[in-house]
Coordinates of C-alpha atoms in Angstrom, one line a residue:
M1 CA 16.7 12.0 -129.8
L2 CA 15.4 14.3 -127.0
K3 CA 18.2 15.2 -124.5
L4 CA 17.3 16.6 -121.1
S5 CA 19.5 18.8 -119.0
N6 CA 20.4 17.9 -115.4
K7 CA 17.7 20.2 -114.2
G8 CA 15.1 18.4 -116.4
L9 CA 16.2 15.1 -115.1
L10 CA 15.8 16.2 -111.5
M11 CA 12.3 17.5 -112.2
S12 CA 11.3 14.3 -113.9
A13 CA 12.5 12.3 -110.8
V14 CA 10.6 14.5 -108.4
I15 CA 7.4 14.1 -110.4
L16 CA 7.8 10.3 -110.6
S17 CA 8.4 10.1 -106.9
L18 CA 5.2 12.1 -106.1
L19 CA 3.2 9.8 -108.4
T20 CA 4.6 6.7 -106.7
T21 CA 3.9 8.1 -103.2
G22 CA 0.3 8.9 -104.1
L23 CA -0.3 5.5 -105.6
V24 CA 1.1 3.8 -102.4
Y25 CA -1.0 6.0 -100.2
S26 CA -4.1 5.4 -102.2
Y27 CA -3.5 1.6 -102.0
L28 CA -2.9 1.6 -98.2
Q29 CA -6.1 3.7 -97.7
K30 CA -8.1 1.1 -99.6
S31 CA -6.4 -1.8 -97.7
S32 CA -7.0 -0.3 -94.3
G33 CA -10.6 0.4 -95.2
S34 CA -11.2 -3.4 -95.9
Q35 CA -9.9 -4.4 -92.4
P36 CA -12.1 -4.3 -89.3
K37 CA -11.3 -1.2 -87.2
D38 CA -12.2 -2.9 -83.9
T39 CA -9.1 -5.0 -83.2
V40 CA -7.5 -6.1 -79.8
A41 CA -3.9 -7.0 -78.9
V42 CA -3.6 -10.6 -77.7
V43 CA -0.7 -12.9 -76.9
V44 CA -0.2 -15.9 -79.2
A45 CA 2.3 -18.7 -79.2
Q46 CA 5.2 -18.0 -81.7
V47 CA 6.3 -21.7 -81.6
D48 CA 4.8 -25.0 -80.4
I49 CA 5.0 -25.0 -76.5
G50 CA 5.0 -28.3 -74.8
A51 CA 3.1 -29.3 -71.7
K52 CA 4.7 -28.3 -68.4
T53 CA 7.1 -25.9 -70.1
R54 CA 8.5 -22.7 -68.7
I55 CA 7.6 -20.0 -71.3
T56 CA 10.2 -17.6 -72.4
P57 CA 9.9 -14.3 -74.3
E58 CA 11.0 -16.0 -77.5
M59 CA 8.1 -18.4 -77.4
V60 CA 5.3 -15.7 -77.6
K61 CA 4.4 -12.6 -79.5
V62 CA 1.6 -9.9 -79.4
I63 CA -0.7 -9.5 -82.4
K64 CA -3.9 -7.7 -83.2
V65 CA -7.1 -9.7 -84.0
P66 CA -10.7 -8.7 -84.6
A67 CA -12.6 -8.5 -81.4
P68 CA -15.2 -11.2 -82.4
Y69 CA -12.2 -13.7 -82.7
L70 CA -11.0 -13.3 -79.1
Q71 CA -10.9 -16.5 -77.0
P72 CA -12.4 -16.3 -73.6
G73 CA -9.8 -15.4 -71.0
V74 CA -7.1 -14.6 -73.5
V75 CA -4.0 -12.9 -72.2
Q76 CA -3.3 -9.5 -73.7
D77 CA 0.0 -8.6 -72.0
S78 CA 3.1 -10.9 -72.7
K79 CA 4.5 -10.0 -69.3
E80 CA 1.6 -12.1 -67.8
V81 CA 2.8 -15.1 -69.8
V82 CA 6.6 -15.1 -69.6
G83 CA 7.9 -17.1 -66.8
T84 CA 4.8 -19.2 -66.2
L85 CA 4.3 -22.9 -66.9
S86 CA 2.0 -24.3 -69.6
K87 CA -0.5 -26.8 -68.3
E88 CA -0.8 -28.5 -71.7
Q89 CA 0.5 -28.3 -75.2
I90 CA -0.1 -24.9 -76.9
V91 CA 0.2 -24.9 -80.7
A92 CA 2.1 -22.1 -82.6
G93 CA -0.3 -19.3 -83.5
E94 CA -2.8 -20.2 -80.8
Q95 CA -4.1 -17.6 -78.5
I96 CA -2.9 -18.1 -75.0
T97 CA -5.6 -18.1 -72.4
A98 CA -5.2 -17.9 -68.6
R99 CA -6.6 -21.4 -68.0
R100 CA -3.7 -22.9 -70.1
L101 CA -1.2 -21.5 -67.7
I102 CA 0.1 -22.4 -64.2
I103 CA 0.8 -18.9 -62.7
E104 CA 2.7 -19.3 -59.4
G105 CA 1.1 -17.4 -56.6
K106 CA -2.0 -16.8 -58.6
S107 CA -3.2 -20.3 -59.4
A108 CA -5.6 -22.1 -57.1
G109 CA -2.9 -23.9 -55.1
F110 CA -2.5 -27.6 -55.6
T111 CA -6.2 -27.9 -56.8
G112 CA -5.3 -25.8 -59.8
L113 CA -3.0 -28.6 -61.0
I114 CA -5.8 -31.2 -61.1
P115 CA -7.4 -31.7 -64.5
S116 CA -11.1 -30.8 -64.4
D117 CA -12.2 -34.5 -65.1
K118 CA -9.8 -36.0 -62.6
R119 CA -9.4 -36.6 -58.8
A120 CA -6.1 -36.5 -56.7
V121 CA -5.5 -39.8 -54.9
T122 CA -2.4 -40.4 -52.8
I123 CA -0.8 -43.9 -52.4
G124 CA 2.1 -45.1 -50.3
V125 CA 5.3 -46.4 -52.1
N126 CA 8.8 -47.4 -51.3
E127 CA 12.1 -47.7 -53.1
V128 CA 10.9 -50.7 -55.0
T129 CA 7.2 -50.1 -55.6
G130 CA 7.9 -46.4 -56.4
V131 CA 10.5 -47.2 -59.2
A132 CA 13.5 -46.3 -57.0
G133 CA 12.3 -42.8 -56.4
F134 CA 12.5 -41.9 -60.1
V135 CA 8.8 -41.1 -60.3
K136 CA 8.4 -37.2 -60.4
A137 CA 5.5 -34.8 -60.8
G138 CA 4.5 -34.5 -64.5
D139 CA 5.5 -38.2 -65.2
Y140 CA 2.9 -40.8 -66.3
V141 CA 2.7 -44.3 -64.8
D142 CA 0.9 -47.6 -64.9
V143 CA -0.5 -49.1 -61.7
V144 CA 0.0 -52.9 -61.1
V145 CA -1.6 -54.6 -58.2
T146 CA -0.8 -58.0 -56.8
F147 CA -3.3 -59.9 -54.6
D148 CA -2.6 -63.1 -52.6
Q149 CA -4.5 -66.3 -52.7
N150 CA -6.6 -65.4 -49.6
I151 CA -8.3 -62.7 -51.7
T152 CA -8.6 -64.3 -55.2
G153 CA -8.2 -68.0 -54.5
D154 CA -4.8 -67.8 -56.2
N155 CA -1.9 -65.4 -56.4
L156 CA -2.8 -62.8 -59.0
S157 CA -1.3 -59.7 -60.5
H158 CA -3.2 -57.3 -62.7
L159 CA -2.5 -54.0 -64.6
V160 CA -5.3 -52.0 -63.1
L161 CA -4.7 -48.5 -64.5
Q162 CA -2.5 -47.1 -67.4
N163 CA -1.2 -43.7 -68.4
V164 CA -2.0 -42.0 -65.1
L165 CA -0.6 -38.5 -64.5
V166 CA 1.6 -37.9 -61.4
L167 CA 0.6 -34.8 -59.7
A168 CA 3.1 -34.9 -56.9
S169 CA 5.9 -37.0 -55.5
N170 CA 5.9 -36.6 -51.8
R171 CA 4.8 -32.9 -51.6
E172 CA 6.8 -31.9 -54.7
T173 CA 4.7 -30.7 -57.6
E174 CA 5.6 -29.8 -61.1
G175 CA 7.4 -26.4 -61.2
G176 CA 7.2 -26.2 -57.3
A177 CA 9.7 -26.9 -54.5
A178 CA 9.5 -29.8 -52.0
E179 CA 8.3 -28.8 -48.5
T180 CA 10.9 -29.7 -46.0
V181 CA 10.5 -30.7 -42.3
N182 CA 12.2 -27.6 -41.0
S183 CA 14.1 -24.6 -42.2
N184 CA 17.5 -25.9 -40.9
N185 CA 17.6 -28.7 -43.5
S186 CA 20.5 -28.4 -45.8
K187 CA 20.7 -29.3 -49.4
D188 CA 22.5 -32.6 -48.5
K189 CA 19.7 -33.5 -46.2
K190 CA 17.0 -32.9 -48.9
D191 CA 18.8 -35.1 -51.3
V192 CA 18.4 -38.1 -49.1
I193 CA 14.7 -37.7 -48.7
K194 CA 13.1 -40.9 -50.0
T195 CA 9.8 -41.0 -52.0
A196 CA 7.1 -42.2 -49.5
T197 CA 3.9 -41.1 -51.3
V198 CA 2.8 -40.5 -54.9
T199 CA -0.3 -38.4 -55.8
L200 CA -2.1 -39.5 -59.0
A201 CA -4.7 -37.9 -61.1
V202 CA -7.4 -40.5 -61.7
A203 CA -11.0 -40.5 -63.0
P204 CA -13.6 -40.8 -60.3
E205 CA -14.4 -44.4 -61.2
E206 CA -10.7 -45.2 -61.1
A207 CA -10.3 -43.6 -57.6
S208 CA -12.3 -46.5 -56.0
K209 CA -10.3 -49.1 -57.9
L210 CA -7.1 -47.6 -56.7
A211 CA -8.3 -47.4 -53.0
L212 CA -9.5 -51.0 -53.0
S213 CA -6.2 -52.1 -54.6
E214 CA -4.1 -50.5 -52.0
D215 CA -6.3 -51.8 -49.2
K216 CA -6.5 -55.5 -50.3
G217 CA -3.3 -55.9 -52.4
K218 CA 0.2 -54.6 -53.1
V219 CA 0.4 -51.7 -55.5
R220 CA 3.5 -51.2 -57.7
L221 CA 4.1 -48.3 -60.2
A222 CA 5.5 -48.8 -63.7
L223 CA 7.1 -45.7 -65.1
R224 CA 6.0 -44.9 -68.7
P225 CA 8.4 -43.3 -71.4
F226 CA 8.7 -39.5 -71.7
L227 CA 6.1 -39.5 -74.5
H228 CA 3.0 -40.2 -72.2
N229 CA 0.7 -40.8 -75.1
A230 CA 2.6 -44.0 -76.1
G231 CA -0.7 -45.9 -76.1
I232 CA -2.6 -48.4 -73.9
S233 CA -1.5 -52.0 -73.7
I234 CA -3.9 -54.9 -73.5
A235 CA -2.9 -57.0 -70.5
G236 CA -5.0 -59.3 -68.5
P237 CA -4.5 -60.7 -65.0
V238 CA -1.6 -63.0 -64.5
T239 CA -1.4 -66.0 -62.1
P240 CA 1.5 -68.3 -61.3
Y241 CA -0.2 -70.9 -63.6
D242 CA 0.3 -68.5 -66.5
L243 CA 4.0 -68.3 -65.8
V244 CA 5.0 -71.8 -65.1
G245 CA 1.9 -73.9 -66.0
S246 CA 0.7 -76.9 -63.9
H247 CA 3.2 -78.4 -61.7
V248 CA 1.4 -80.5 -59.0
P249 CA 3.9 -82.2 -56.7
N250 CA 3.6 -86.1 -56.5
T251 CA 2.5 -86.8 -53.0
E252 CA 1.7 -90.5 -53.4
P253 CA 4.0 -92.8 -51.4
R254 CA 6.6 -94.8 -53.3
E255 CA 6.3 -98.5 -53.6
Q256 CA 8.7 -100.2 -51.3
A257 CA 10.6 -103.4 -52.3
P258 CA 9.5 -106.5 -50.4
P259 CA 11.7 -107.5 -47.5
P260 CA 14.2 -110.3 -48.1
P261 CA 13.1 -113.7 -46.9
P262 CA 14.5 -114.7 -43.4
V263 CA 17.6 -116.7 -43.4
K264 CA 17.1 -120.0 -41.6
Q265 CA 19.5 -120.5 -38.8
P266 CA 20.9 -124.1 -38.3
P267 CA 19.5 -125.7 -35.1
S268 CA 21.9 -125.7 -32.2
G269 CA 22.9 -129.2 -30.9
I270 CA 25.1 -132.2 -31.7
Q271 CA 24.9 -133.6 -35.2
M272 CA 24.8 -137.5 -35.2
I273 CA 25.0 -139.7 -38.2
R274 CA 23.2 -143.0 -38.1
G275 CA 23.6 -145.0 -41.3
T276 CA 22.2 -142.9 -44.0
K277 CA 20.3 -140.5 -41.7
T278 CA 21.6 -137.4 -40.0
E279 CA 20.0 -135.9 -37.0
V280 CA 20.8 -133.2 -34.5
V281 CA 20.5 -134.0 -30.8
P282 CA 19.8 -130.9 -28.8
I283 CA 22.0 -130.1 -25.9
H284 CA 20.1 -129.4 -22.6

């Protein structure tokens, strides 16, 4: 068996290290040659980001992708993303584009919050019709309208619109502060502000339905669960007949019992008996 000295072992280790380094370098050179050289840094979602969510540094990362695979308007600096709000859900690994973000001070004001296929329509509400003031920007509601019998011939309630996005409650939008009457209002005064108007995002054909409903009927909002895509319910118009059925009051007069026969009063006078006959002799 061949025995090596300490010096021989050291030389063998150095030679093996050089061989390993050369093989690794050759492999990396070949690997880098197979990748496109024209790459660009982009910001992608590191986790699933929900709609209307404030983006934190932990939610995003910067990677390099080939230039042909860039999305239009993609953000390349993570500082432009952190602190903004997502307009809609962003899936993990997806490139983040400027149109998917609500950038405070840089977005197109309130109009930047309106989806491209929707229109903003404001309706008046109170503590009852506005779900006690619990309706906030970013929620989804259904719109129920009640018409009286002067309009439809009978009292009628109908679920006109469903799954409608709330853009603002009074003047408070998602991620924004409510406008106050004056700068002297304290926090306590703000807390007592009641919801008087709600602005909804509706399709153009729904805008006319909502306007007519508010003009001719009484509009009431129904607040949907947190998961706004809970589905659409099939609900037709409802009338009082659908609730209680037909209950027509009896207006015919009741039959009255015949009056009792008159009691014959005995004639006044002096009763006289003549034989077998009795007669009354009147007194004048």
